[in-house]
Structures are given as structure tokens and as C-alpha cells.
PDB file of C-alpha atoms in Angstrom:
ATOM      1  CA  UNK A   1     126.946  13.487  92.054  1.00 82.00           C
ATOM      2  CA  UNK A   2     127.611  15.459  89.198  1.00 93.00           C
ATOM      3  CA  UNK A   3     125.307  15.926  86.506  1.00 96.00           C
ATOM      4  CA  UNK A   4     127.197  15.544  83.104  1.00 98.00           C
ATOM      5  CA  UNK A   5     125.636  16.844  79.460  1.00 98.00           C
ATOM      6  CA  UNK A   6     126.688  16.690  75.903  1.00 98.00           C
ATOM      7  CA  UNK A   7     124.840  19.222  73.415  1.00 98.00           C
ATOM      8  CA  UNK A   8     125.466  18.260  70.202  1.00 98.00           C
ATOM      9  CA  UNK A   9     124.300  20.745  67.338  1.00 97.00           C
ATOM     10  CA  UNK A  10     124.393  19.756  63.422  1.00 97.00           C
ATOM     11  CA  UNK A  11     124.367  23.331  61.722  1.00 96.00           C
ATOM     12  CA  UNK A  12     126.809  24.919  59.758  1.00 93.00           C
ATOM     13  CA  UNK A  13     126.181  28.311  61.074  1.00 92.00           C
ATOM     14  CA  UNK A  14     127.975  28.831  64.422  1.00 86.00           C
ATOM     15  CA  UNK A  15     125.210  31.527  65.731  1.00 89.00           C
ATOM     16  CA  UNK A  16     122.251  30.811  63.422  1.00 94.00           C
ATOM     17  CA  UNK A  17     118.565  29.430  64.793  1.00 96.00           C
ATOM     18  CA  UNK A  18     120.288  26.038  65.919  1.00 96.00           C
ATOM     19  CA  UNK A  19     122.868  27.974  67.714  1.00 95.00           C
ATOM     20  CA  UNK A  20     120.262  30.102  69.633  1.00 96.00           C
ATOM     21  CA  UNK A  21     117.722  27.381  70.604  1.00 97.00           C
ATOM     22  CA  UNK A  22     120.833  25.362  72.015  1.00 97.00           C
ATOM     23  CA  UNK A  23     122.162  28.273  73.727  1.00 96.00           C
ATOM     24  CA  UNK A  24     118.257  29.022  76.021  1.00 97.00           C
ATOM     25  CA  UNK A  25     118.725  25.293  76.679  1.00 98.00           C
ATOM     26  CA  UNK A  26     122.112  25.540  78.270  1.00 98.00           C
ATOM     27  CA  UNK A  27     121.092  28.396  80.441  1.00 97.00           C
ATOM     28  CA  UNK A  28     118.065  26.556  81.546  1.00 98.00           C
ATOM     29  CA  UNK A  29     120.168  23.317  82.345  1.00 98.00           C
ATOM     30  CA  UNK A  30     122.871  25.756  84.352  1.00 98.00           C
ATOM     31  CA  UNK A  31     119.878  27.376  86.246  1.00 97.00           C
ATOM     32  CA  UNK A  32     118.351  23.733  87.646  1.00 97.00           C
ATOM     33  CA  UNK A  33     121.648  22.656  88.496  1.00 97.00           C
ATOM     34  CA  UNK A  34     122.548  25.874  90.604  1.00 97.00           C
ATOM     35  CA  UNK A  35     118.568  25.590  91.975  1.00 96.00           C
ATOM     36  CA  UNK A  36     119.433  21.882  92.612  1.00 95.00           C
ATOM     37  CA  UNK A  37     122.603  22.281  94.105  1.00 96.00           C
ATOM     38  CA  UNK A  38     123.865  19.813  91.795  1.00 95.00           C
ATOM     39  CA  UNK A  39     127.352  19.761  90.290  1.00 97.00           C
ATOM     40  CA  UNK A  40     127.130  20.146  86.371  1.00 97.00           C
ATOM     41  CA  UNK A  41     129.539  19.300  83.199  1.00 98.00           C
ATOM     42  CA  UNK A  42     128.185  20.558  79.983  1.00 98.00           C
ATOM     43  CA  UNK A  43     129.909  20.661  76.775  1.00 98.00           C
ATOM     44  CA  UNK A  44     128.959  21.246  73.441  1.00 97.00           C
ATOM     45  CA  UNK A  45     130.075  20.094  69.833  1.00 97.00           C
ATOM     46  CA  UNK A  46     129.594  21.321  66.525  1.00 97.00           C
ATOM     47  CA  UNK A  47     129.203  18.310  64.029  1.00 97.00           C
ATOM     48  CA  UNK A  48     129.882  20.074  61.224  1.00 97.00           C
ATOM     49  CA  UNK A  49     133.520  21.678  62.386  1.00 96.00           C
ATOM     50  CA  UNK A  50     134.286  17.799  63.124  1.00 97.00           C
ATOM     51  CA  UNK A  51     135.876  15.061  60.981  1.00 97.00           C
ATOM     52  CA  UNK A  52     132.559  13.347  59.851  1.00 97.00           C
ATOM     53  CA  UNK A  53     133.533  11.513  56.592  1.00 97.00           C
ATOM     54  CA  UNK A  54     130.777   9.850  54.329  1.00 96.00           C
ATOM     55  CA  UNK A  55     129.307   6.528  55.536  1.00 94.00           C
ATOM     56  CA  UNK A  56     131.128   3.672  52.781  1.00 93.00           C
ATOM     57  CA  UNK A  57     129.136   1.256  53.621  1.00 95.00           C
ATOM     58  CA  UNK A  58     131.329  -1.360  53.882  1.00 96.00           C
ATOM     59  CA  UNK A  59     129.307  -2.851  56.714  1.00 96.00           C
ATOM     60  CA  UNK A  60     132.703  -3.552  58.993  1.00 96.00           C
ATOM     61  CA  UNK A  61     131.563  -1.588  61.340  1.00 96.00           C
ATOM     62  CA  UNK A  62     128.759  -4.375  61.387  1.00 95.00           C
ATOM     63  CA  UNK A  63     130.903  -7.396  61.171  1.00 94.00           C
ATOM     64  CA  UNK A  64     134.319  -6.577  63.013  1.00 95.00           C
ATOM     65  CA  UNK A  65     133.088  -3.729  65.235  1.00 95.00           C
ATOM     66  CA  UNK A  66     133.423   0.263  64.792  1.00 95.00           C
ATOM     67  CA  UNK A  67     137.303   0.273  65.672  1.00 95.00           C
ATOM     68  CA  UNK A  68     137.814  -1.235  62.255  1.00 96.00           C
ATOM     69  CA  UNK A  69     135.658   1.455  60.328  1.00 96.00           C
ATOM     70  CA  UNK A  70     138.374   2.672  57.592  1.00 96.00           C
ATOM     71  CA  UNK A  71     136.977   5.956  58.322  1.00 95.00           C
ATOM     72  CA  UNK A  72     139.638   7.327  60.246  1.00 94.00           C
ATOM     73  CA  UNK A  73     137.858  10.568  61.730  1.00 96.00           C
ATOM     74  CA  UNK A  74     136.396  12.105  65.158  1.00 98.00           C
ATOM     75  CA  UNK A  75     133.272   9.244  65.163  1.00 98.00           C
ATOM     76  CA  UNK A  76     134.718   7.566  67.892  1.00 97.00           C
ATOM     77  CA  UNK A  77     135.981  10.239  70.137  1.00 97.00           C
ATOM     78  CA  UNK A  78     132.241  11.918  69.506  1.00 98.00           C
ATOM     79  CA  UNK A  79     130.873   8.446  70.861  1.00 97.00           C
ATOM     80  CA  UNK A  80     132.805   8.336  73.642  1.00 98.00           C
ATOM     81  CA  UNK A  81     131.748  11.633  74.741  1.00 98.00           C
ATOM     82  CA  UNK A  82     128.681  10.809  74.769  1.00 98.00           C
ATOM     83  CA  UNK A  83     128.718   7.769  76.647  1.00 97.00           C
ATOM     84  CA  UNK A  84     130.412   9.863  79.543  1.00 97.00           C
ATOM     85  CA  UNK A  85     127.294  12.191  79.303  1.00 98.00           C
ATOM     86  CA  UNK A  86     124.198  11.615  81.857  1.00 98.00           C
ATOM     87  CA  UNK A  87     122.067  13.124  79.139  1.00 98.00           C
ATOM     88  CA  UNK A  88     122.703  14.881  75.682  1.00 98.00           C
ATOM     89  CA  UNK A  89     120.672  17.552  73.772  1.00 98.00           C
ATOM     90  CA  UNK A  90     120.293  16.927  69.850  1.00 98.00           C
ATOM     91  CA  UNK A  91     119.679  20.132  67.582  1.00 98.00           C
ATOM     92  CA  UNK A  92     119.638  20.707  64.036  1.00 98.00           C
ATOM     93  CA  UNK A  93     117.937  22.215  61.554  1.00 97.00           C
ATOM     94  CA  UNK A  94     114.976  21.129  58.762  1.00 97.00           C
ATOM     95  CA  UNK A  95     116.538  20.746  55.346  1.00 96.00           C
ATOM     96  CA  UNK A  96     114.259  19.428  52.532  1.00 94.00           C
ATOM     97  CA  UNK A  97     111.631  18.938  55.634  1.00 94.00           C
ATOM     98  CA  UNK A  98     114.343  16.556  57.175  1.00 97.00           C
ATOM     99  CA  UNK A  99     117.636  16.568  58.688  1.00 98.00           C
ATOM    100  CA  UNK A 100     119.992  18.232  57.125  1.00 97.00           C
ATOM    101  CA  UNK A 101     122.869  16.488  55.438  1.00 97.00           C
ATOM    102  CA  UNK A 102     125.450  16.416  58.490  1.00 97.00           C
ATOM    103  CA  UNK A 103     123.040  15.236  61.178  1.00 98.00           C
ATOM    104  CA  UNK A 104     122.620  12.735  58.422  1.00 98.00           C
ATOM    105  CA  UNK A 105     125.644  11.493  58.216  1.00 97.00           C
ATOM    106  CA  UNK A 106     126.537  11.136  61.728  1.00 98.00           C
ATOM    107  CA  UNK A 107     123.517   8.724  62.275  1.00 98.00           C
ATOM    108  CA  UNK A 108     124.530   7.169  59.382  1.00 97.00           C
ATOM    109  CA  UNK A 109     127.969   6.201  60.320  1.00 97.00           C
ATOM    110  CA  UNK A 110     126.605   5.642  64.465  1.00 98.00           C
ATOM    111  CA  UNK A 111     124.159   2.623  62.116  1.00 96.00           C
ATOM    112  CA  UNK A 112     125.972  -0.023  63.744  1.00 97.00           C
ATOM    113  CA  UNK A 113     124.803   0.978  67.384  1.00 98.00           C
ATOM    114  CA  UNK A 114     121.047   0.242  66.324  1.00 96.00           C
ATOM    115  CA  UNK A 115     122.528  -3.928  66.505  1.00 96.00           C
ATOM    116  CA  UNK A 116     124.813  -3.117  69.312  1.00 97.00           C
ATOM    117  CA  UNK A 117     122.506  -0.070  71.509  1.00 97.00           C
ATOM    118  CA  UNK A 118     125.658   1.379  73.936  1.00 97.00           C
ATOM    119  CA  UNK A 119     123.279   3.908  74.952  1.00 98.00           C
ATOM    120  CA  UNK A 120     120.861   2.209  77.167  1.00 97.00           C
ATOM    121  CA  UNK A 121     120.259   4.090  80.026  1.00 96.00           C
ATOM    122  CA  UNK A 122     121.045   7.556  78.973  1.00 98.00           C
ATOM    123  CA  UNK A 123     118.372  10.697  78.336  1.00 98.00           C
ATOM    124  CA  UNK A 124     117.985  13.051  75.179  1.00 98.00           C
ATOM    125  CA  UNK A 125     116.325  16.062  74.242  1.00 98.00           C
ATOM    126  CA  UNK A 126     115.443  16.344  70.567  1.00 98.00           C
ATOM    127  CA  UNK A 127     115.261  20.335  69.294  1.00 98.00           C
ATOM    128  CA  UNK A 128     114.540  20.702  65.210  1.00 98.00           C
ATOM    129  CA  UNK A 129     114.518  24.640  64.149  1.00 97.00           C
ATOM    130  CA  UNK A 130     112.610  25.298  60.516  1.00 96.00           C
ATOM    131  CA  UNK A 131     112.012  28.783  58.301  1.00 93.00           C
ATOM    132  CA  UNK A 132     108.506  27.039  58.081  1.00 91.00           C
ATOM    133  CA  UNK A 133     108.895  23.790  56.251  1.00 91.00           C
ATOM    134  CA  UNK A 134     107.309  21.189  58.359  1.00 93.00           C
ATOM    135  CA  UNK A 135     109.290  19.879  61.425  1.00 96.00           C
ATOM    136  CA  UNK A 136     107.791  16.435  62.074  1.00 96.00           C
ATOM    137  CA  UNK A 137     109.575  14.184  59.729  1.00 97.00           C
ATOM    138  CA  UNK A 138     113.062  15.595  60.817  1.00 98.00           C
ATOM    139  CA  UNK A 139     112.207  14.963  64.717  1.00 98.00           C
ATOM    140  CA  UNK A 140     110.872  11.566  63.799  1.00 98.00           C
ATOM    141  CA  UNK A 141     114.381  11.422  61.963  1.00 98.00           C
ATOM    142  CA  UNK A 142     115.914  11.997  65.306  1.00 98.00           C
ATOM    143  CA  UNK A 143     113.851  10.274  67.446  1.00 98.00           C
ATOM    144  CA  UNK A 144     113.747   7.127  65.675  1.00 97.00           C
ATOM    145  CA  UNK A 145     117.718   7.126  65.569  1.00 98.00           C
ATOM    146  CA  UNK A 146     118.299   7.433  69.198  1.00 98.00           C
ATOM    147  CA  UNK A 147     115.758   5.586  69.862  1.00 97.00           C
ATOM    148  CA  UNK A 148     117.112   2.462  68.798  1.00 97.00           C
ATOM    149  CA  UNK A 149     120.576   3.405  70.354  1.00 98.00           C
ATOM    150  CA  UNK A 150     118.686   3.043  73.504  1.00 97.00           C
ATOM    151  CA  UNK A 151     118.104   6.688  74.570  1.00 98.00           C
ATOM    152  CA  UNK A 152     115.147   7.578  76.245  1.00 97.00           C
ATOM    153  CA  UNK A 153     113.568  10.469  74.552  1.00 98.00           C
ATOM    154  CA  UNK A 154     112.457  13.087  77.446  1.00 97.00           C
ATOM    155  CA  UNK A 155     111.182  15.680  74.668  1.00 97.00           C
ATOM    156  CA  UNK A 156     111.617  16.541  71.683  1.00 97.00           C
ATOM    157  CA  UNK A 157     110.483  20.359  70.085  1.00 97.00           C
ATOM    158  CA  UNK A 158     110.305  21.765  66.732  1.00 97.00           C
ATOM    159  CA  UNK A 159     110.948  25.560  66.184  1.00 97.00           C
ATOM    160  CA  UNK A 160     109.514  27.788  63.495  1.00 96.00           C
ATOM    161  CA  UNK A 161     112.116  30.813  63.200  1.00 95.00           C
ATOM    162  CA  UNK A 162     112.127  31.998  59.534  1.00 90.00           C
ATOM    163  CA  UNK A 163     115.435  32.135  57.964  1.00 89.00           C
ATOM    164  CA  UNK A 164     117.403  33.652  60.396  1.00 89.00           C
ATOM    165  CA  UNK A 165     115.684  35.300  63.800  1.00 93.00           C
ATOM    166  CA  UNK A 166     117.494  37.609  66.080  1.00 92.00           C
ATOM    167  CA  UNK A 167     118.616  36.576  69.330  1.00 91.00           C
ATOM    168  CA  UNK A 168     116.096  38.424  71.335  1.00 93.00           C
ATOM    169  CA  UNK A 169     112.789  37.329  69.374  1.00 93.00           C
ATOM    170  CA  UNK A 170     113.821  33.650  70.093  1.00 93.00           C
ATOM    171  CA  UNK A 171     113.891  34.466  73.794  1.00 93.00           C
ATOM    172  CA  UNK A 172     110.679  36.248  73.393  1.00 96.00           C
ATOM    173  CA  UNK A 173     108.947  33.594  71.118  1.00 95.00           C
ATOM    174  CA  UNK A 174     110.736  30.179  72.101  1.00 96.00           C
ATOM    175  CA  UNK A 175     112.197  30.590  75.246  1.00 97.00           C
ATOM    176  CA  UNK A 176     109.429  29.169  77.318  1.00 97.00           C
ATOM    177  CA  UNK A 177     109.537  26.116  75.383  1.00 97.00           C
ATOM    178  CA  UNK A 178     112.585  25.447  74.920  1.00 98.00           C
ATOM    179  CA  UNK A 179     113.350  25.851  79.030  1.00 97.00           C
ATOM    180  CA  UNK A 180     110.486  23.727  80.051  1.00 98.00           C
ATOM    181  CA  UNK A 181     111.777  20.733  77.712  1.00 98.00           C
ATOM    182  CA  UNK A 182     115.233  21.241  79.044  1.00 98.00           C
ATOM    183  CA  UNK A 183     114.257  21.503  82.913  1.00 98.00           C
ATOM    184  CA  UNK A 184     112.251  18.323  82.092  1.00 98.00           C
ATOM    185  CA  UNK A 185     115.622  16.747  80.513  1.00 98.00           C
ATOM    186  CA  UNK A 186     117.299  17.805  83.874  1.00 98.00           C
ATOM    187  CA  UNK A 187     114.836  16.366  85.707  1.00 97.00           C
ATOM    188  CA  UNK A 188     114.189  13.075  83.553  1.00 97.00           C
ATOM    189  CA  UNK A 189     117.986  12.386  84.501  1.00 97.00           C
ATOM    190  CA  UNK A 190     118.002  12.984  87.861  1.00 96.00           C
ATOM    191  CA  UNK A 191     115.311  11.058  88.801  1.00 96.00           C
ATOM    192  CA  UNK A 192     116.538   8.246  86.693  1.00 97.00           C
ATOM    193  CA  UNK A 193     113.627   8.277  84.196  1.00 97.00           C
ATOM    194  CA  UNK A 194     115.026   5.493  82.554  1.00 97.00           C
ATOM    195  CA  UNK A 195     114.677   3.293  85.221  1.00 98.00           C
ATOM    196  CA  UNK A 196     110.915   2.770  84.493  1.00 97.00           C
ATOM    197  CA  UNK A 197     111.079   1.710  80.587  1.00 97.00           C
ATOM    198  CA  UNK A 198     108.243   2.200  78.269  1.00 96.00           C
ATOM    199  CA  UNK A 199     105.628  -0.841  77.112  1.00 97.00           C
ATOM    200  CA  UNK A 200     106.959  -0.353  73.311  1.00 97.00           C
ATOM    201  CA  UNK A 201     110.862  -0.417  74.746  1.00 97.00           C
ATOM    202  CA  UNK A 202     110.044  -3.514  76.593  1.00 98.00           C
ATOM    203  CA  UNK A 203     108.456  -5.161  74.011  1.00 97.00           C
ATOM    204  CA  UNK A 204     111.055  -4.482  71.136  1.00 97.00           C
ATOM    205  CA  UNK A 205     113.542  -5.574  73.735  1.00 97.00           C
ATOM    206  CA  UNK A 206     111.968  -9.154  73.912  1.00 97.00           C
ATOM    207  CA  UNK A 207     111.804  -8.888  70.098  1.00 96.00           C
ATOM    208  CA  UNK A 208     115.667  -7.788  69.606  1.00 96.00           C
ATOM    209  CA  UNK A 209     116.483 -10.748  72.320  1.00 96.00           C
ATOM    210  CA  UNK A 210     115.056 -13.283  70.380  1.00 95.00           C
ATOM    211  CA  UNK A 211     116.433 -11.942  67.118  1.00 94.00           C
ATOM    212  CA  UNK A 212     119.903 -11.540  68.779  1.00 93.00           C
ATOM    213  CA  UNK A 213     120.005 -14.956  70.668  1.00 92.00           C
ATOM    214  CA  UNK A 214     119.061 -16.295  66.975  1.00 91.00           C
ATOM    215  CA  UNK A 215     122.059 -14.994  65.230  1.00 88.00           C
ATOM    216  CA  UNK A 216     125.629 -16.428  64.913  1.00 86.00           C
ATOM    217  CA  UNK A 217     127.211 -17.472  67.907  1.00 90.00           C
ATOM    218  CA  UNK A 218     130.506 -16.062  66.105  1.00 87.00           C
ATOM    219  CA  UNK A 219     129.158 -12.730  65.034  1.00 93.00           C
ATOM    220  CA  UNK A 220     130.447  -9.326  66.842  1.00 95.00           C
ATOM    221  CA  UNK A 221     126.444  -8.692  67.131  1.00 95.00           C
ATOM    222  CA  UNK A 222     125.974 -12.463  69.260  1.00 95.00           C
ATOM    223  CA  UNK A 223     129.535 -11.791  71.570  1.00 95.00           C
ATOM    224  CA  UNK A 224     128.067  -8.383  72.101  1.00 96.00           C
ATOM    225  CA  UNK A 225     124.403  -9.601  73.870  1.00 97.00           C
ATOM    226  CA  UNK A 226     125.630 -12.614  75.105  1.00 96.00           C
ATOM    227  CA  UNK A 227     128.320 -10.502  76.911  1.00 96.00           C
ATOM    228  CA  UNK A 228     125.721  -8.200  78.160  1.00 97.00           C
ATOM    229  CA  UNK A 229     123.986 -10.473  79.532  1.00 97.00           C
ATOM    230  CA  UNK A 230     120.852 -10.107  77.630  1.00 98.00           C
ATOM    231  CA  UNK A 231     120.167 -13.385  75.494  1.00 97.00           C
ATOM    232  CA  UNK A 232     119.698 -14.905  79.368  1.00 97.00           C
ATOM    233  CA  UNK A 233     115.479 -15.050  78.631  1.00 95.00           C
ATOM    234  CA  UNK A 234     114.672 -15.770  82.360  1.00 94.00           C
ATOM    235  CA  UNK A 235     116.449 -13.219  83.901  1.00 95.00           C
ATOM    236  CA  UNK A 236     116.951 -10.272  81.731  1.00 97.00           C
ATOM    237  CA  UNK A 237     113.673  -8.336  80.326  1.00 97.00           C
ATOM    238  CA  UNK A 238     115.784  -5.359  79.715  1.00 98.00           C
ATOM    239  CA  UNK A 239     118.766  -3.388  79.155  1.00 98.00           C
ATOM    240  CA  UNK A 240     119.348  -2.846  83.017  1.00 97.00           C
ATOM    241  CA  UNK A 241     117.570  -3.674  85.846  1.00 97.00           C
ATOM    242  CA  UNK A 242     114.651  -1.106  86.474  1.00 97.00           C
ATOM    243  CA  UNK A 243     111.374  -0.581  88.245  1.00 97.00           C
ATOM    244  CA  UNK A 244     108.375  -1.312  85.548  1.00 97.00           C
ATOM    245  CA  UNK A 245     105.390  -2.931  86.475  1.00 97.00           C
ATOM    246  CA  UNK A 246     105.897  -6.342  86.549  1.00 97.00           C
ATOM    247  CA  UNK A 247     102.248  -7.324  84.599  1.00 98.00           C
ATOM    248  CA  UNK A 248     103.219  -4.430  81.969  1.00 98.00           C
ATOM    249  CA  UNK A 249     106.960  -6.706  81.765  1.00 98.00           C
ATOM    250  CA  UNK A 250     105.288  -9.766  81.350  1.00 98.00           C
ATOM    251  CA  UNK A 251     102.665  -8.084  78.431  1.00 98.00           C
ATOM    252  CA  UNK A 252     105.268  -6.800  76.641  1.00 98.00           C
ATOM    253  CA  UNK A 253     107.616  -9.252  76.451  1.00 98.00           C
ATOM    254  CA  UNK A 254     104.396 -11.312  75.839  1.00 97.00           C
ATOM    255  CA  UNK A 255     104.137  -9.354  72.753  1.00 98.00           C
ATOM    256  CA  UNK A 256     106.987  -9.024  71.707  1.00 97.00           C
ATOM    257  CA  UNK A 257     107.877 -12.718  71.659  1.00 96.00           C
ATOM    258  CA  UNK A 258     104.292 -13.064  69.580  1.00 96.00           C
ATOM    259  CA  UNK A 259     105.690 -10.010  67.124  1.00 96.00           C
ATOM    260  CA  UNK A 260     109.341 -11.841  67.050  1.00 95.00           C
ATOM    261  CA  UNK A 261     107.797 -15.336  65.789  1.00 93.00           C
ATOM    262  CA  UNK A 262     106.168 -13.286  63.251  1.00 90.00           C
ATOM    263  CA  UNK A 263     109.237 -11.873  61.955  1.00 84.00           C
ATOM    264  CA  UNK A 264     111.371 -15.114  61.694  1.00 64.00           C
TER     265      UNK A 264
END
């Protein structure tokens, strides 16, 4: 079966930090497919060569679904690569000890996913590159965003490389790192990671059920569940079916119908 990846990279520069760190994490993804013997697709985009216009916040993307976004640009076609991807790896670099601006704006305009999560299922690698500003905040950025799309995070690493570092001192200070994440995103998809769910996905699963279930029966956010499958209390507990423990299922969702009550 062949083993399909999207890198996605947010910088402007075309073979700056971002560009680098990406690059070590495509050779280590090339080198477990060829030690795997599986077949692998890789292809990369640069988010800020593409046709990202400015979130309007309109909200149709909300109330009529994404097709109707007045934003006429390359959103779409960058969403349906990545739904044909196994697995993607995210990388950008810390602005103002966040994202920067263009990462930004993609997550911004992808907002309507976090109601409708097309994503369940599918692996990411998070990689954040900093002069020396503080990385957390920006990978929480990240993290948080996919997240809720229904990735499964299988790493996520921050680099400190100063303002611009040569090609060969990233190999020599970052390469280990940045290998050992990828081989683990490699593996995390092969093995079908997702499969065995986290307590905190389970739980805020139960909670977005009940929310969901709650809502309009007219509403794009209702038809999209209900469709699904997923407002069916009994017999769904999650996205897909998957192999979690079936007391740490019944905790969660435990939980998470407490939390939900709360919240209503």
C-alpha cells in the first residue's frame, strides 16, 4: 500500500530555516520507506506562493459549507490534498513568538473544519524553527489547530537556528531530531496510530456529540454528524471504529458527557 505525505511549509523564504528542517524530514521519510519496502508519495507546498486570501469572516463557510466561501483561491484544492495524504508535516517559523502571519491565515480560513473535523484519522508532525524567541506558544498554535481538525499529533519539535543557519550546521545540530520525529511520523502511520485514540480525544468527542446532536437539525454543522454517523450515542464513541480500551471509552465518554452538561 502506498504511503502518501503532504509537507506543508508556511515561510516566505524558499531555502531559509523552514526550508532546511523540512528538507532532513523528507530524506528521513524517503529512507523508512525504501527500509520498509513501502511505496511512497510525498509532495510539498509552499503556503505563501499560494492564493491564501484574508479570512472575511463572513461565517458562510460556517452556515452553507466551505464551497460557498467568496474567497475564490487555492483553500480548497490545499484541503483536498491533504485529505489524500496518509500523514502531513506542518513547518513554519516563530514570528512575534507565534506563527507567523501566513500559517495564520490558513488556519484561519480551514476555522470551519474545527465544527466539521474532515481529518479524523490522519497523522501530523508539527516542526516550529525560531532565531531564539520562544517556540512553545507557536507549536501550541499548531497543535491546537489540527488538533481539533482531528489529526493525531505524532510529534511536534521546535528549532533554535538564529536568523539564518547554513545548511550543514542544521544537519550537524538538528538532524537527529528532526529524523527521529519524522521516522516516528512514518511509523505512527503505518501502524495506524490513530486507531487507538487518546483519553482527552475520546472525551471531547462525547462532548462535541452532545453539543452537535444539540444543534439545528437544519444546520450544515447537524447534516454533517448526523451523516457521519456520529450523533448515534450507542454505537459511535468516536470518529471511526478503533481499538481503545473499552473501560478508558466508557471513562471518557463518562467525562465528557459530565463536562458537556456543564457547558449547556
Amino acid at each position: 500500500m502506498t504511503v502518501r505525505f503532504l509537507l506543508l511549509q508556511s515561510s516566505g523564504r524558499t531555502a531559509g530555516n523552514t526550508h532546511r528542517a523540512l528538507a532532513i524530514a523528507e530524506a528521513s521519510l524517503r529512507a523508512e520507506a525504501e527500509l520498509t519496502g513501502e511505496p511512497l508519495e510525498l509532495e510539498t507546498l509552499h503556503l505563501a506562493q499560494m492564493d491564501l486570501q484574508p479570512c472575511a469572516g463572513c461565517r458562510i463557510c460556517f452556515n452553507k459549507g466551505e464551497t460557498s466561501c467568496p474567497r475564490k483561491d487555492d483553500l480548497l484544492s490545499i484541503k483536498a490534498r491533504m485529505k489524500a495524504a496518509d500523514g502531513i508535516v506542518l513547518a513554519g517559523p516563530v514570528y512575534v513568538h507565534d506563527v507567523n502571519g501566513v500559517l495564520k491565515n490558513w488556519i484561519d480560513r480551514m476555522a470551519h473544519v474545527c465544527h466539521r473535523p474532515e481529518f479524523a484519522g490522519k497523522t501530523a508532525l508539527l516542526i516550529a524553527t525560531t532565531g531564539g524567541t520562544p517556540v512553545k506558544h507557536a507549536l501550541r498554535t499548531m497543535e491546537v489547530a489540527l488538533w481539533t481538525w482531528g489529526f493525531r499529533i505524532a510529534g511536534k519539535r521546535g528549532l533554535v537556528t538564529g536568523a539564518n543557519m547554513a545548511a550543514e550546521e542544521m544537519k550537524r545540530r538538528h538532524s537527529a531530531v528532526i529524523m527521529r520525529a519524522a521516522r516516528k511520523l512514518f511509523q505512527d502511520v503505518r501502524q495506524k496510530g490513530y486507531l487507538k485514540p487518546s483519553f482527552l480525544s475520546l472525551m471531547v468527542f462525547r462532548i462535541q456529540q452532545s453539543g452537535w446532536g444539540k444543534s439545528a437539525p437544519g444546520s450544515i454543522d447537524f447534516a454533517y454528524w448526523n451523516d457521519k454517523g456520529w450523533l448515534d450515542t450507542r454505537r459511535c464513541s468516536y470518529f471511526f471504529p478503533h481499538r481503545a480500551n473499552p473501560v478508558k471509552v466508557a471513562v471518557a465518554r463518562a467525562a465528557g458527557s459530565v463536562t458537556a452538561a456543564f457547558m449547556t
